[in-house]
Amino acid sequence: MQSDRKGHLFDQVGVVGKAFGSPRRLQLVELLAQGERTVESLSRAAGMGLNSVSAHLQVLKLANLVATRREGTRIHYRLAGDDVAQLYDAMLTVARQRSADVGKALDAYLNVPGSEEVELVTRDELTSMLKRDNALVVDVRPREEYAAGHIPGARNVPFEELTGAVDSLRLTTPVIAYCRGAYCVMAHDAVRLLGGEGVIARRLEDGMLEWRTHGHPVEVGA
Amino acid sequence: MQSDRKGHLFDQVGVVGKAFGSPRRLQLVELLAQGERTVESLSRAAGMGLNSVSAHLQVLKLANLVATRREGTRIHYRLAGDDVAQLYDAMLTVARQRSADVGKALDAYLNVPGSEEVELVTRDELTSMLKRDNALVVDVRPREEYAAGHIPGARNVPFEELTGAVDSLRLTTPVIAYCRGAYCVMAHDAVRLLGGEGVIARRLEDGMLEWRTHGHPVEVGA
DNA sequence: ACGTTATTCCAAAGATCTTTGGAGGAACGA
DNA sequence: TCGTTCCTCCAAAGATCTTTGGAATAACGT
């Protein structure tokens, strides 16, 4: 019957939907969107039990949303393709547009009272700035995520180390900061911190996830 | 704490993900992607209980993915925006690319043995054909879905009535058939049926869903 | 071979989701 | 106002998902 086959199709598509339907798994996808990670590393970063992470990864794997690579006793997970990151991106966009809660939560989270909104640097602007070698791009994510993939030429200054690096950044302005994605607060905080120190700093629109899903070049390695 | 707020964000996004995570709800979204529908109509079309449909619609509503309009005692549901249809579209695409099962199920479903694949008409091709008034576009969906939105100038011939209409289609060729979307088999069957009757017929790539999400014009009404 | 490390598999308890039947509410026409 | 239609709300049973701890597996170094 048609309805049978159709039902089966929806079941299959539902596997993909279901994979995105758990907050925990979304958190894992967000991390994986930054680059490869081992199970243990995901467990630490997401603050969830190892067995639990493994189970969630199996769900993602069953939906073919992630791929694995073995290296010794470790297994590295990564998103299975750009289309997966794009789907995640699309879901964030819809959630943000459709849900007042997400929007409000995000605004409350990002707009610390008393700080005026900084003007963003668009991806295209940054691309042409990079061509003219006309900006210092700072990646404020942890070393691990930077190593997994970053904007070509970007310097990695994890947010925790930013205070100590202020003076070295003072020389080359403007500083363009970025982190994971639209939902990552570290770049906001970084721009605020640098501004407070008198360093001219701006923020890249969104972050690494969107940089990647919009097809811009990515450099890998420490 | 950052992790608390972040967790809350993922919870909110998870509501959207979860809404897409059930095969039944995906089926409802597919129907709604065609246009407005009442609860009872959805129940009939999807072959699921009324209470169940209502419950699923509440889940979609909670995620702000659907909007409602009251008309007398009836309540009409529709997708809350194009971005929702686009997200559904993106999910189908990923499912198709990532899951061999979906691909295989789809192929087995669409490619009836012994029928060669017909050449598709792209959306852009059709657009210019329409400008030159150079094709008869046939919408093979049920009257209800046609009325909710169709390609401007298309003639509605529900698939069940196609056999009786063959002769009236024979005069104006080529015939371009379409139905709901990439997963809708009626357009495939229609082209096959017409071909068997000696009528030159081609199929529009994908269907109404993708026509809409790619920003092409839509005409409403019977 | 053996112990170690990283991960998956398994099973059970707990949490959450889905379906169903029946009651309740809102609009309509007589 | 009453009965009808269409839908939502509620509650309980059944199904499915998630987490957890412990056992099994796979690769590695000694």
PDB file of N, CA and C in Angstrom, chain A residues 168-217:
ATOM      1  N   SER A 168      49.191  42.591  24.190  1.00  0.00           N
ATOM      2  CA  SER A 168      49.705  42.163  22.890  1.00  0.00           C
ATOM      3  C   SER A 168      48.696  42.442  21.780  1.00  0.00           C
ATOM      4  N   LEU A 169      47.433  42.626  22.162  1.00  0.00           N
ATOM      5  CA  LEU A 169      46.408  42.908  21.160  1.00  0.00           C
ATOM      6  C   LEU A 169      46.286  44.402  20.890  1.00  0.00           C
ATOM      7  N   ARG A 170      46.784  45.183  21.854  1.00  0.00           N
ATOM      8  CA  ARG A 170      46.632  46.630  21.765  1.00  0.00           C
ATOM      9  C   ARG A 170      47.330  47.187  20.528  1.00  0.00           C
ATOM     10  N   LEU A 171      48.377  46.472  20.085  1.00  0.00           N
ATOM     11  CA  LEU A 171      49.207  46.996  19.002  1.00  0.00           C
ATOM     12  C   LEU A 171      48.510  46.958  17.657  1.00  0.00           C
ATOM     13  N   THR A 172      47.865  45.847  17.365  1.00  0.00           N
ATOM     14  CA  THR A 172      47.249  45.709  16.044  1.00  0.00           C
ATOM     15  C   THR A 172      45.742  45.811  16.137  1.00  0.00           C
ATOM     16  N   THR A 173      45.231  46.935  15.718  1.00  0.00           N
ATOM     17  CA  THR A 173      43.784  47.088  15.707  1.00  0.00           C
ATOM     18  C   THR A 173      43.340  47.275  14.271  1.00  0.00           C
ATOM     19  N   PRO A 174      42.059  47.037  13.958  1.00  0.00           N
ATOM     20  CA  PRO A 174      41.052  46.570  14.901  1.00  0.00           C
ATOM     21  C   PRO A 174      41.162  45.073  15.176  1.00  0.00           C
ATOM     22  N   VAL A 175      40.659  44.680  16.329  1.00  0.00           N
ATOM     23  CA  VAL A 175      40.576  43.268  16.663  1.00  0.00           C
ATOM     24  C   VAL A 175      39.169  42.780  16.332  1.00  0.00           C
ATOM     25  N   ILE A 176      39.089  41.667  15.625  1.00  0.00           N
ATOM     26  CA  ILE A 176      37.786  41.067  15.329  1.00  0.00           C
ATOM     27  C   ILE A 176      37.693  39.755  16.104  1.00  0.00           C
ATOM     28  N   ALA A 177      36.740  39.658  17.020  1.00  0.00           N
ATOM     29  CA  ALA A 177      36.618  38.449  17.842  1.00  0.00           C
ATOM     30  C   ALA A 177      35.464  37.586  17.356  1.00  0.00           C
ATOM     31  N   TYR A 178      35.629  36.282  17.520  1.00  0.00           N
ATOM     32  CA  TYR A 178      34.513  35.373  17.219  1.00  0.00           C
ATOM     33  C   TYR A 178      34.642  34.147  18.094  1.00  0.00           C
ATOM     34  N   CYS A 179      33.493  33.423  18.249  1.00  0.00           N
ATOM     35  CA  CYS A 179      33.579  32.122  18.892  1.00  0.00           C
ATOM     36  C   CYS A 179      32.712  31.131  18.131  1.00  0.00           C
ATOM     37  N   ARG A 180      31.924  30.342  18.842  1.00  0.00           N
ATOM     38  CA  ARG A 180      31.305  29.192  18.174  1.00  0.00           C
ATOM     39  C   ARG A 180      30.224  29.565  17.171  1.00  0.00           C
ATOM     40  N   GLY A 181      29.232  30.283  17.648  1.00  0.00           N
ATOM     41  CA  GLY A 181      28.122  30.593  16.764  1.00  0.00           C
ATOM     42  C   GLY A 181      27.276  31.691  17.360  1.00  0.00           C
ATOM     43  N   ALA A 182      26.086  31.846  16.819  1.00  0.00           N
ATOM     44  CA  ALA A 182      25.210  32.936  17.239  1.00  0.00           C
ATOM     45  C   ALA A 182      24.876  32.837  18.727  1.00  0.00           C
ATOM     46  N   TYR A 183      24.936  31.615  19.262  1.00  0.00           N
ATOM     47  CA  TYR A 183      24.551  31.416  20.648  1.00  0.00           C
ATOM     48  C   TYR A 183      25.734  31.427  21.611  1.00  0.00           C
ATOM     49  N   CYS A 184      26.903  31.726  21.103  1.00  0.00           N
ATOM     50  CA  CYS A 184      28.098  31.653  21.948  1.00  0.00           C
ATOM     51  C   CYS A 184      28.403  33.034  22.510  1.00  0.00           C
ATOM     52  N   VAL A 185      28.495  33.091  23.829  1.00  0.00           N
ATOM     53  CA  VAL A 185      28.584  34.388  24.478  1.00  0.00           C
ATOM     54  C   VAL A 185      30.016  34.891  24.611  1.00  0.00           C
ATOM     55  N   MET A 186      30.992  34.032  24.376  1.00  0.00           N
ATOM     56  CA  MET A 186      32.378  34.414  24.671  1.00  0.00           C
ATOM     57  C   MET A 186      32.864  35.580  23.816  1.00  0.00           C
ATOM     58  N   ALA A 187      32.431  35.610  22.560  1.00  0.00           N
ATOM     59  CA  ALA A 187      32.871  36.698  21.693  1.00  0.00           C
ATOM     60  C   ALA A 187      32.290  38.025  22.169  1.00  0.00           C
ATOM     61  N   HIS A 188      31.021  37.992  22.609  1.00  0.00           N
ATOM     62  CA  HIS A 188      30.416  39.205  23.155  1.00  0.00           C
ATOM     63  C   HIS A 188      31.248  39.708  24.332  1.00  0.00           C
ATOM     64  N   ASP A 189      31.509  38.773  25.239  1.00  0.00           N
ATOM     65  CA  ASP A 189      32.247  39.147  26.447  1.00  0.00           C
ATOM     66  C   ASP A 189      33.644  39.655  26.103  1.00  0.00           C
ATOM     67  N   ALA A 190      34.247  39.022  25.102  1.00  0.00           N
ATOM     68  CA  ALA A 190      35.604  39.409  24.720  1.00  0.00           C
ATOM     69  C   ALA A 190      35.634  40.849  24.228  1.00  0.00           C
ATOM     70  N   VAL A 191      34.676  41.189  23.353  1.00  0.00           N
ATOM     71  CA  VAL A 191      34.632  42.545  22.812  1.00  0.00           C
ATOM     72  C   VAL A 191      34.407  43.552  23.941  1.00  0.00           C
ATOM     73  N   ARG A 192      33.557  43.183  24.862  1.00  0.00           N
ATOM     74  CA  ARG A 192      33.264  44.051  25.999  1.00  0.00           C
ATOM     75  C   ARG A 192      34.522  44.258  26.844  1.00  0.00           C
ATOM     76  N   LEU A 193      35.204  43.155  27.109  1.00  0.00           N
ATOM     77  CA  LEU A 193      36.410  43.218  27.941  1.00  0.00           C
ATOM     78  C   LEU A 193      37.490  44.080  27.282  1.00  0.00           C
ATOM     79  N   LEU A 194      37.698  43.834  25.991  1.00  0.00           N
ATOM     80  CA  LEU A 194      38.730  44.592  25.276  1.00  0.00           C
ATOM     81  C   LEU A 194      38.369  46.067  25.223  1.00  0.00           C
ATOM     82  N   GLY A 195      37.083  46.329  24.946  1.00  0.00           N
ATOM     83  CA  GLY A 195      36.642  47.716  24.909  1.00  0.00           C
ATOM     84  C   GLY A 195      36.923  48.429  26.223  1.00  0.00           C
ATOM     85  N   GLY A 196      36.674  47.722  27.324  1.00  0.00           N
ATOM     86  CA  GLY A 196      36.925  48.283  28.646  1.00  0.00           C
ATOM     87  C   GLY A 196      38.391  48.616  28.859  1.00  0.00           C
ATOM     88  N   GLU A 197      39.255  47.909  28.145  1.00  0.00           N
ATOM     89  CA  GLU A 197      40.697  48.139  28.265  1.00  0.00           C
ATOM     90  C   GLU A 197      41.183  49.144  27.235  1.00  0.00           C
ATOM     91  N   GLY A 198      40.254  49.696  26.493  1.00  0.00           N
ATOM     92  CA  GLY A 198      40.639  50.696  25.499  1.00  0.00           C
ATOM     93  C   GLY A 198      41.133  50.115  24.183  1.00  0.00           C
ATOM     94  N   VAL A 199      40.877  48.850  23.964  1.00  0.00           N
ATOM     95  CA  VAL A 199      41.283  48.243  22.693  1.00  0.00           C
ATOM     96  C   VAL A 199      40.092  48.262  21.742  1.00  0.00           C
ATOM     97  N   ILE A 200      40.299  48.754  20.527  1.00  0.00           N
ATOM     98  CA  ILE A 200      39.215  48.791  19.561  1.00  0.00           C
ATOM     99  C   ILE A 200      38.914  47.361  19.110  1.00  0.00           C
ATOM    100  N   ALA A 201      37.721  46.897  19.413  1.00  0.00           N
ATOM    101  CA  ALA A 201      37.375  45.508  19.094  1.00  0.00           C
ATOM    102  C   ALA A 201      35.964  45.435  18.555  1.00  0.00           C
ATOM    103  N   ARG A 202      35.773  44.587  17.566  1.00  0.00           N
ATOM    104  CA  ARG A 202      34.441  44.341  17.023  1.00  0.00           C
ATOM    105  C   ARG A 202      34.209  42.840  16.997  1.00  0.00           C
ATOM    106  N   ARG A 203      32.973  42.496  16.693  1.00  0.00           N
ATOM    107  CA  ARG A 203      32.618  41.079  16.732  1.00  0.00           C
ATOM    108  C   ARG A 203      32.165  40.623  15.353  1.00  0.00           C
ATOM    109  N   LEU A 204      32.588  39.424  14.980  1.00  0.00           N
ATOM    110  CA  LEU A 204      32.120  38.823  13.727  1.00  0.00           C
ATOM    111  C   LEU A 204      30.664  38.423  13.903  1.00  0.00           C
ATOM    112  N   GLU A 205      29.854  38.617  12.873  1.00  0.00           N
ATOM    113  CA  GLU A 205      28.449  38.174  12.985  1.00  0.00           C
ATOM    114  C   GLU A 205      28.434  36.671  13.221  1.00  0.00           C
ATOM    115  N   ASP A 206      27.539  36.232  14.081  1.00  0.00           N
ATOM    116  CA  ASP A 206      27.404  34.822  14.412  1.00  0.00           C
ATOM    117  C   ASP A 206      28.732  34.239  14.890  1.00  0.00           C
ATOM    118  N   GLY A 207      29.246  33.205  14.221  1.00  0.00           N
ATOM    119  CA  GLY A 207      30.490  32.594  14.688  1.00  0.00           C
ATOM    120  C   GLY A 207      30.983  31.535  13.727  1.00  0.00           C
ATOM    121  N   MET A 208      31.762  30.610  14.268  1.00  0.00           N
ATOM    122  CA  MET A 208      32.421  29.609  13.424  1.00  0.00           C
ATOM    123  C   MET A 208      31.414  28.731  12.689  1.00  0.00           C
ATOM    124  N   LEU A 209      30.358  28.312  13.380  1.00  0.00           N
ATOM    125  CA  LEU A 209      29.357  27.435  12.749  1.00  0.00           C
ATOM    126  C   LEU A 209      28.838  28.048  11.464  1.00  0.00           C
ATOM    127  N   GLU A 210      28.422  29.301  11.560  1.00  0.00           N
ATOM    128  CA  GLU A 210      27.841  29.962  10.406  1.00  0.00           C
ATOM    129  C   GLU A 210      28.896  30.274   9.349  1.00  0.00           C
ATOM    130  N   TRP A 211      30.104  30.606   9.798  1.00  0.00           N
ATOM    131  CA  TRP A 211      31.221  30.816   8.866  1.00  0.00           C
ATOM    132  C   TRP A 211      31.390  29.579   7.996  1.00  0.00           C
ATOM    133  N   ARG A 212      31.345  28.449   8.647  1.00  0.00           N
ATOM    134  CA  ARG A 212      31.534  27.185   7.955  1.00  0.00           C
ATOM    135  C   ARG A 212      30.342  26.867   7.049  1.00  0.00           C
ATOM    136  N   THR A 213      29.140  26.999   7.597  1.00  0.00           N
ATOM    137  CA  THR A 213      27.971  26.601   6.812  1.00  0.00           C
ATOM    138  C   THR A 213      27.716  27.561   5.648  1.00  0.00           C
ATOM    139  N   HIS A 214      28.303  28.745   5.702  1.00  0.00           N
ATOM    140  CA  HIS A 214      28.145  29.649   4.562  1.00  0.00           C
ATOM    141  C   HIS A 214      29.272  29.478   3.557  1.00  0.00           C
ATOM    142  N   GLY A 215      30.063  28.428   3.757  1.00  0.00           N
ATOM    143  CA  GLY A 215      31.022  28.059   2.727  1.00  0.00           C
ATOM    144  C   GLY A 215      32.333  28.827   2.745  1.00  0.00           C
ATOM    145  N   HIS A 216      32.677  29.455   3.867  1.00  0.00           N
ATOM    146  CA  HIS A 216      33.956  30.162   3.924  1.00  0.00           C
ATOM    147  C   HIS A 216      35.084  29.202   4.275  1.00  0.00           C
ATOM    148  N   PRO A 217      36.317  29.588   3.947  1.00  0.00           N
ATOM    149  CA  PRO A 217      37.440  28.665   4.144  1.00  0.00           C
ATOM    150  C   PRO A 217      37.766  28.439   5.614  1.00  0.00           C
TER     151      PRO A 217
END
